[in-house]
C-alpha positions as protocol buffer text, in pm:
chain_id: "A"
residue {
  index: 1
  type: UNK
  ca { x: 9747 y: 16289 z: -4808 }
}
residue {
  index: 2
  type: UNK
  ca { x: 9953 y: 16252 z: -5102 }
}
residue {
  index: 3
  type: UNK
  ca { x: 9807 y: 16323 z: -5443 }
}
residue {
  index: 4
  type: UNK
  ca { x: 9845 y: 16101 z: -5730 }
}
residue {
  index: 5
  type: UNK
  ca { x: 9979 y: 16329 z: -6042 }
}
residue {
  index: 6
  type: UNK
  ca { x: 10034 y: 16047 z: -6283 }
}
residue {
  index: 7
  type: UNK
  ca { x: 9773 y: 16201 z: -6499 }
}
residue {
  index: 8
  type: UNK
  ca { x: 9908 y: 16564 z: -6512 }
}
residue {
  index: 9
  type: UNK
  ca { x: 10272 y: 16445 z: -6531 }
}
residue {
  index: 10
  type: UNK
  ca { x: 10191 y: 16218 z: -6837 }
}
residue {
  index: 11
  type: UNK
  ca { x: 9996 y: 16466 z: -7028 }
}
residue {
  index: 12
  type: UNK
  ca { x: 10275 y: 16719 z: -6971 }
}
residue {
  index: 13
  type: UNK
  ca { x: 10537 y: 16461 z: -7110 }
}
residue {
  index: 14
  type: UNK
  ca { x: 10285 y: 16356 z: -7393 }
}
residue {
  index: 15
  type: UNK
  ca { x: 10264 y: 16734 z: -7517 }
}
residue {
  index: 16
  type: UNK
  ca { x: 10638 y: 16764 z: -7507 }
}
residue {
  index: 17
  type: UNK
  ca { x: 10701 y: 16440 z: -7693 }
}
residue {
  index: 18
  type: UNK
  ca { x: 10427 y: 16560 z: -7933 }
}
residue {
  index: 19
  type: UNK
  ca { x: 10632 y: 16849 z: -8034 }
}
residue {
  index: 20
  type: UNK
  ca { x: 10957 y: 16709 z: -8063 }
}
residue {
  index: 21
  type: UNK
  ca { x: 11077 y: 16566 z: -8410 }
}
residue {
  index: 22
  type: UNK
  ca { x: 11337 y: 16303 z: -8231 }
}
residue {
  index: 23
  type: UNK
  ca { x: 11261 y: 16028 z: -7981 }
}
residue {
  index: 24
  type: UNK
  ca { x: 11285 y: 16156 z: -7607 }
}
residue {
  index: 25
  type: UNK
  ca { x: 11470 y: 15924 z: -7358 }
}
residue {
  index: 26
  type: UNK
  ca { x: 11353 y: 15804 z: -7061 }
}
residue {
  index: 27
  type: UNK
  ca { x: 11631 y: 15987 z: -6882 }
}
residue {
  index: 28
  type: UNK
  ca { x: 11525 y: 16319 z: -7044 }
}
residue {
  index: 29
  type: UNK
  ca { x: 11188 y: 16294 z: -6949 }
}
residue {
  index: 30
  type: UNK
  ca { x: 11314 y: 16191 z: -6581 }
}
residue {
  index: 31
  type: UNK
  ca { x: 11513 y: 16489 z: -6577 }
}
residue {
  index: 32
  type: UNK
  ca { x: 11219 y: 16708 z: -6665 }
}
residue {
  index: 33
  type: UNK
  ca { x: 11005 y: 16546 z: -6405 }
}
residue {
  index: 34
  type: UNK
  ca { x: 11255 y: 16521 z: -6130 }
}
residue {
  index: 35
  type: UNK
  ca { x: 11265 y: 16135 z: -6123 }
}
residue {
  index: 36
  type: UNK
  ca { x: 11466 y: 15862 z: -6263 }
}
residue {
  index: 37
  type: UNK
  ca { x: 11425 y: 15677 z: -6604 }
}
residue {
  index: 38
  type: UNK
  ca { x: 11324 y: 15356 z: -6425 }
}
residue {
  index: 39
  type: UNK
  ca { x: 10994 y: 15542 z: -6305 }
}
residue {
  index: 40
  type: UNK
  ca { x: 10933 y: 15714 z: -6641 }
}
residue {
  index: 41
  type: UNK
  ca { x: 10950 y: 15366 z: -6821 }
}
residue {
  index: 42
  type: UNK
  ca { x: 10719 y: 15196 z: -6574 }
}
residue {
  index: 43
  type: UNK
  ca { x: 10468 y: 15473 z: -6600 }
}
residue {
  index: 44
  type: UNK
  ca { x: 10512 y: 15509 z: -6992 }
}
residue {
  index: 45
  type: UNK
  ca { x: 10453 y: 15123 z: -7021 }
}
residue {
  index: 46
  type: UNK
  ca { x: 10080 y: 15167 z: -6977 }
}
residue {
  index: 47
  type: UNK
  ca { x: 10070 y: 15427 z: -7269 }
}
residue {
  index: 48
  type: UNK
  ca { x: 10279 y: 15211 z: -7505 }
}
residue {
  index: 49
  type: UNK
  ca { x: 10057 y: 14911 z: -7397 }
}
residue {
  index: 50
  type: UNK
  ca { x: 9743 y: 15138 z: -7527 }
}
residue {
  index: 51
  type: UNK
  ca { x: 9948 y: 15233 z: -7837 }
}
residue {
  index: 52
  type: UNK
  ca { x: 9937 y: 15608 z: -7754 }
}
residue {
  index: 53
  type: UNK
  ca { x: 10340 y: 15602 z: -7756 }
}
residue {
  index: 54
  type: UNK
  ca { x: 10597 y: 15362 z: -7875 }
}
residue {
  index: 55
  type: UNK
  ca { x: 10981 y: 15318 z: -7781 }
}
residue {
  index: 56
  type: UNK
  ca { x: 11261 y: 15243 z: -7976 }
}
residue {
  index: 57
  type: UNK
  ca { x: 11584 y: 15096 z: -7813 }
}
residue {
  index: 58
  type: UNK
  ca { x: 11935 y: 15164 z: -7885 }
}
residue {
  index: 59
  type: UNK
  ca { x: 12135 y: 15469 z: -8018 }
}
residue {
  index: 60
  type: UNK
  ca { x: 11877 y: 15757 z: -8113 }
}
residue {
  index: 61
  type: UNK
  ca { x: 11619 y: 15559 z: -7930 }
}
residue {
  index: 62
  type: UNK
  ca { x: 11340 y: 15684 z: -7676 }
}
residue {
  index: 63
  type: UNK
  ca { x: 10972 y: 15766 z: -7686 }
}
residue {
  index: 64
  type: UNK
  ca { x: 10770 y: 15897 z: -7975 }
}
residue {
  index: 65
  type: UNK
  ca { x: 10379 y: 15968 z: -8015 }
}
residue {
  index: 66
  type: UNK
  ca { x: 10195 y: 15676 z: -8182 }
}
residue {
  index: 67
  type: UNK
  ca { x: 9856 y: 15808 z: -8179 }
}
residue {
  index: 68
  type: UNK
  ca { x: 9656 y: 16094 z: -8334 }
}
residue {
  index: 69
  type: UNK
  ca { x: 9605 y: 16373 z: -8054 }
}
residue {
  index: 70
  type: UNK
  ca { x: 9266 y: 16420 z: -8172 }
}
residue {
  index: 71
  type: UNK
  ca { x: 9152 y: 16076 z: -8080 }
}
residue {
  index: 72
  type: UNK
  ca { x: 9290 y: 16036 z: -7727 }
}
residue {
  index: 73
  type: UNK
  ca { x: 9103 y: 16191 z: -7421 }
}
residue {
  index: 74
  type: UNK
  ca { x: 9239 y: 16277 z: -7085 }
}
residue {
  index: 75
  type: UNK
  ca { x: 9038 y: 15978 z: -6961 }
}
residue {
  index: 76
  type: UNK
  ca { x: 9205 y: 15759 z: -7204 }
}
residue {
  index: 77
  type: UNK
  ca { x: 9549 y: 15875 z: -7056 }
}
residue {
  index: 78
  type: UNK
  ca { x: 9404 y: 15822 z: -6700 }
}
residue {
  index: 79
  type: UNK
  ca { x: 9310 y: 15483 z: -6767 }
}
residue {
  index: 80
  type: UNK
  ca { x: 9649 y: 15393 z: -6943 }
}
residue {
  index: 81
  type: UNK
  ca { x: 9850 y: 15513 z: -6659 }
}
residue {
  index: 82
  type: UNK
  ca { x: 9651 y: 15286 z: -6425 }
}
residue {
  index: 83
  type: UNK
  ca { x: 9512 y: 15578 z: -6241 }
}
residue {
  index: 84
  type: UNK
  ca { x: 9324 y: 15504 z: -5903 }
}
residue {
  index: 85
  type: UNK
  ca { x: 8967 y: 15564 z: -5840 }
}
residue {
  index: 86
  type: UNK
  ca { x: 8893 y: 15929 z: -5930 }
}
residue {
  index: 87
  type: UNK
  ca { x: 8822 y: 15983 z: -5560 }
}
residue {
  index: 88
  type: UNK
  ca { x: 8951 y: 15816 z: -5250 }
}
residue {
  index: 89
  type: UNK
  ca { x: 8676 y: 15930 z: -5003 }
}
residue {
  index: 90
  type: UNK
  ca { x: 8488 y: 15629 z: -4902 }
}
residue {
  index: 91
  type: UNK
  ca { x: 8270 y: 15502 z: -4616 }
}
residue {
  index: 92
  type: UNK
  ca { x: 8371 y: 15331 z: -4284 }
}
residue {
  index: 93
  type: UNK
  ca { x: 8179 y: 15050 z: -4345 }
}
residue {
  index: 94
  type: UNK
  ca { x: 8012 y: 14915 z: -4668 }
}
residue {
  index: 95
  type: UNK
  ca { x: 7726 y: 14746 z: -4497 }
}
residue {
  index: 96
  type: UNK
  ca { x: 7666 y: 14912 z: -4141 }
}
residue {
  index: 97
  type: UNK
  ca { x: 7400 y: 14793 z: -3887 }
}
residue {
  index: 98
  type: UNK
  ca { x: 7353 y: 15150 z: -3750 }
}
residue {
  index: 99
  type: UNK
  ca { x: 7092 y: 15336 z: -3927 }
}
residue {
  index: 100
  type: UNK
  ca { x: 7274 y: 15656 z: -3891 }
}
residue {
  index: 101
  type: UNK
  ca { x: 7566 y: 15538 z: -4081 }
}
residue {
  index: 102
  type: UNK
  ca { x: 7331 y: 15388 z: -4344 }
}
residue {
  index: 103
  type: UNK
  ca { x: 7199 y: 15757 z: -4419 }
}
residue {
  index: 104
  type: UNK
  ca { x: 7558 y: 15901 z: -4398 }
}
residue {
  index: 105
  type: UNK
  ca { x: 7694 y: 15622 z: -4641 }
}
residue {
  index: 106
  type: UNK
  ca { x: 7425 y: 15689 z: -4860 }
}
residue {
  index: 107
  type: UNK
  ca { x: 7488 y: 16045 z: -4882 }
}
residue {
  index: 108
  type: UNK
  ca { x: 7831 y: 16031 z: -4949 }
}
residue {
  index: 109
  type: UNK
  ca { x: 7796 y: 15757 z: -5201 }
}
residue {
  index: 110
  type: UNK
  ca { x: 7537 y: 15961 z: -5396 }
}
residue {
  index: 111
  type: UNK
  ca { x: 7746 y: 16283 z: -5400 }
}
residue {
  index: 112
  type: UNK
  ca { x: 8054 y: 16100 z: -5471 }
}
residue {
  index: 113
  type: UNK
  ca { x: 7883 y: 15903 z: -5764 }
}
residue {
  index: 114
  type: UNK
  ca { x: 7751 y: 16238 z: -5919 }
}
residue {
  index: 115
  type: UNK
  ca { x: 8108 y: 16410 z: -5888 }
}
residue {
  index: 116
  type: UNK
  ca { x: 8284 y: 16111 z: -6026 }
}
residue {
  index: 117
  type: UNK
  ca { x: 8042 y: 16093 z: -6322 }
}
residue {
  index: 118
  type: UNK
  ca { x: 8104 y: 16457 z: -6394 }
}
residue {
  index: 119
  type: UNK
  ca { x: 8463 y: 16446 z: -6383 }
}
residue {
  index: 120
  type: UNK
  ca { x: 8511 y: 16136 z: -6608 }
}
residue {
  index: 121
  type: UNK
  ca { x: 8239 y: 16312 z: -6844 }
}
residue {
  index: 122
  type: UNK
  ca { x: 8489 y: 16609 z: -6858 }
}
residue {
  index: 123
  type: UNK
  ca { x: 8790 y: 16411 z: -6889 }
}
residue {
  index: 124
  type: UNK
  ca { x: 8649 y: 16186 z: -7176 }
}
residue {
  index: 125
  type: UNK
  ca { x: 8551 y: 16522 z: -7355 }
}
residue {
  index: 126
  type: UNK
  ca { x: 8896 y: 16670 z: -7370 }
}
residue {
  index: 127
  type: UNK
  ca { x: 9154 y: 16561 z: -7626 }
}
residue {
  index: 128
  type: UNK
  ca { x: 9538 y: 16590 z: -7607 }
}
residue {
  index: 129
  type: UNK
  ca { x: 9504 y: 16795 z: -7944 }
}
residue {
  index: 130
  type: UNK
  ca { x: 9282 y: 17042 z: -7733 }
}
residue {
  index: 131
  type: UNK
  ca { x: 9550 y: 17093 z: -7477 }
}
residue {
  index: 132
  type: UNK
  ca { x: 9828 y: 17127 z: -7749 }
}
residue {
  index: 133
  type: UNK
  ca { x: 9607 y: 17397 z: -7907 }
}
residue {
  index: 134
  type: UNK
  ca { x: 9548 y: 17586 z: -7589 }
}
residue {
  index: 135
  type: UNK
  ca { x: 9929 y: 17584 z: -7539 }
}
residue {
  index: 136
  type: UNK
  ca { x: 9993 y: 17702 z: -7875 }
}
residue {
  index: 137
  type: UNK
  ca { x: 9749 y: 17968 z: -7808 }
}
residue {
  index: 138
  type: UNK
  ca { x: 9915 y: 18064 z: -7463 }
}
residue {
  index: 139
  type: UNK
  ca { x: 10271 y: 18061 z: -7619 }
}
residue {
  index: 140
  type: UNK
  ca { x: 10163 y: 18284 z: -7918 }
}
residue {
  index: 141
  type: UNK
  ca { x: 10030 y: 18544 z: -7697 }
}
residue {
  index: 142
  type: UNK
  ca { x: 10325 y: 18524 z: -7438 }
}
residue {
  index: 143
  type: UNK
  ca { x: 10595 y: 18454 z: -7684 }
}
residue {
  index: 144
  type: UNK
  ca { x: 10672 y: 18128 z: -7495 }
}
residue {
  index: 145
  type: UNK
  ca { x: 10846 y: 17833 z: -7638 }
}
residue {
  index: 146
  type: UNK
  ca { x: 10896 y: 17468 z: -7517 }
}
residue {
  index: 147
  type: UNK
  ca { x: 11247 y: 17406 z: -7391 }
}
residue {
  index: 148
  type: UNK
  ca { x: 11421 y: 17150 z: -7631 }
}
residue {
  index: 149
  type: UNK
  ca { x: 11461 y: 16811 z: -7430 }
}
């Protein structure tokens, strides 16, 4: 089954954009992600609508950060990019007649509900600023620098 990587890809993009002093074009982001500018623009539209980025058209245009990284969580970004349900596991029938299937559905529902609540809580507790700081710490230790886009 194919995984939905929009959250991780957009977090990656946002951290790059946050470090740039100039706007980054959709084509530059697309090259970094191995996709095209149209896909980037579609995905970034949700981030723009939420106020996390802004775009400028024309010569020297592109994407810029429009928010304080300290105030935006991973969950905010997940929601802005239209992320699917956290988990895709579900039951076969929502209201089965079979008592065995009812028990199985209840067990799956309870486990998934607990796991989803834990993940949502964690995503809501981590800010973009924290990710940027973690990168800075790793970069300092390893002498790594982001490539210029």
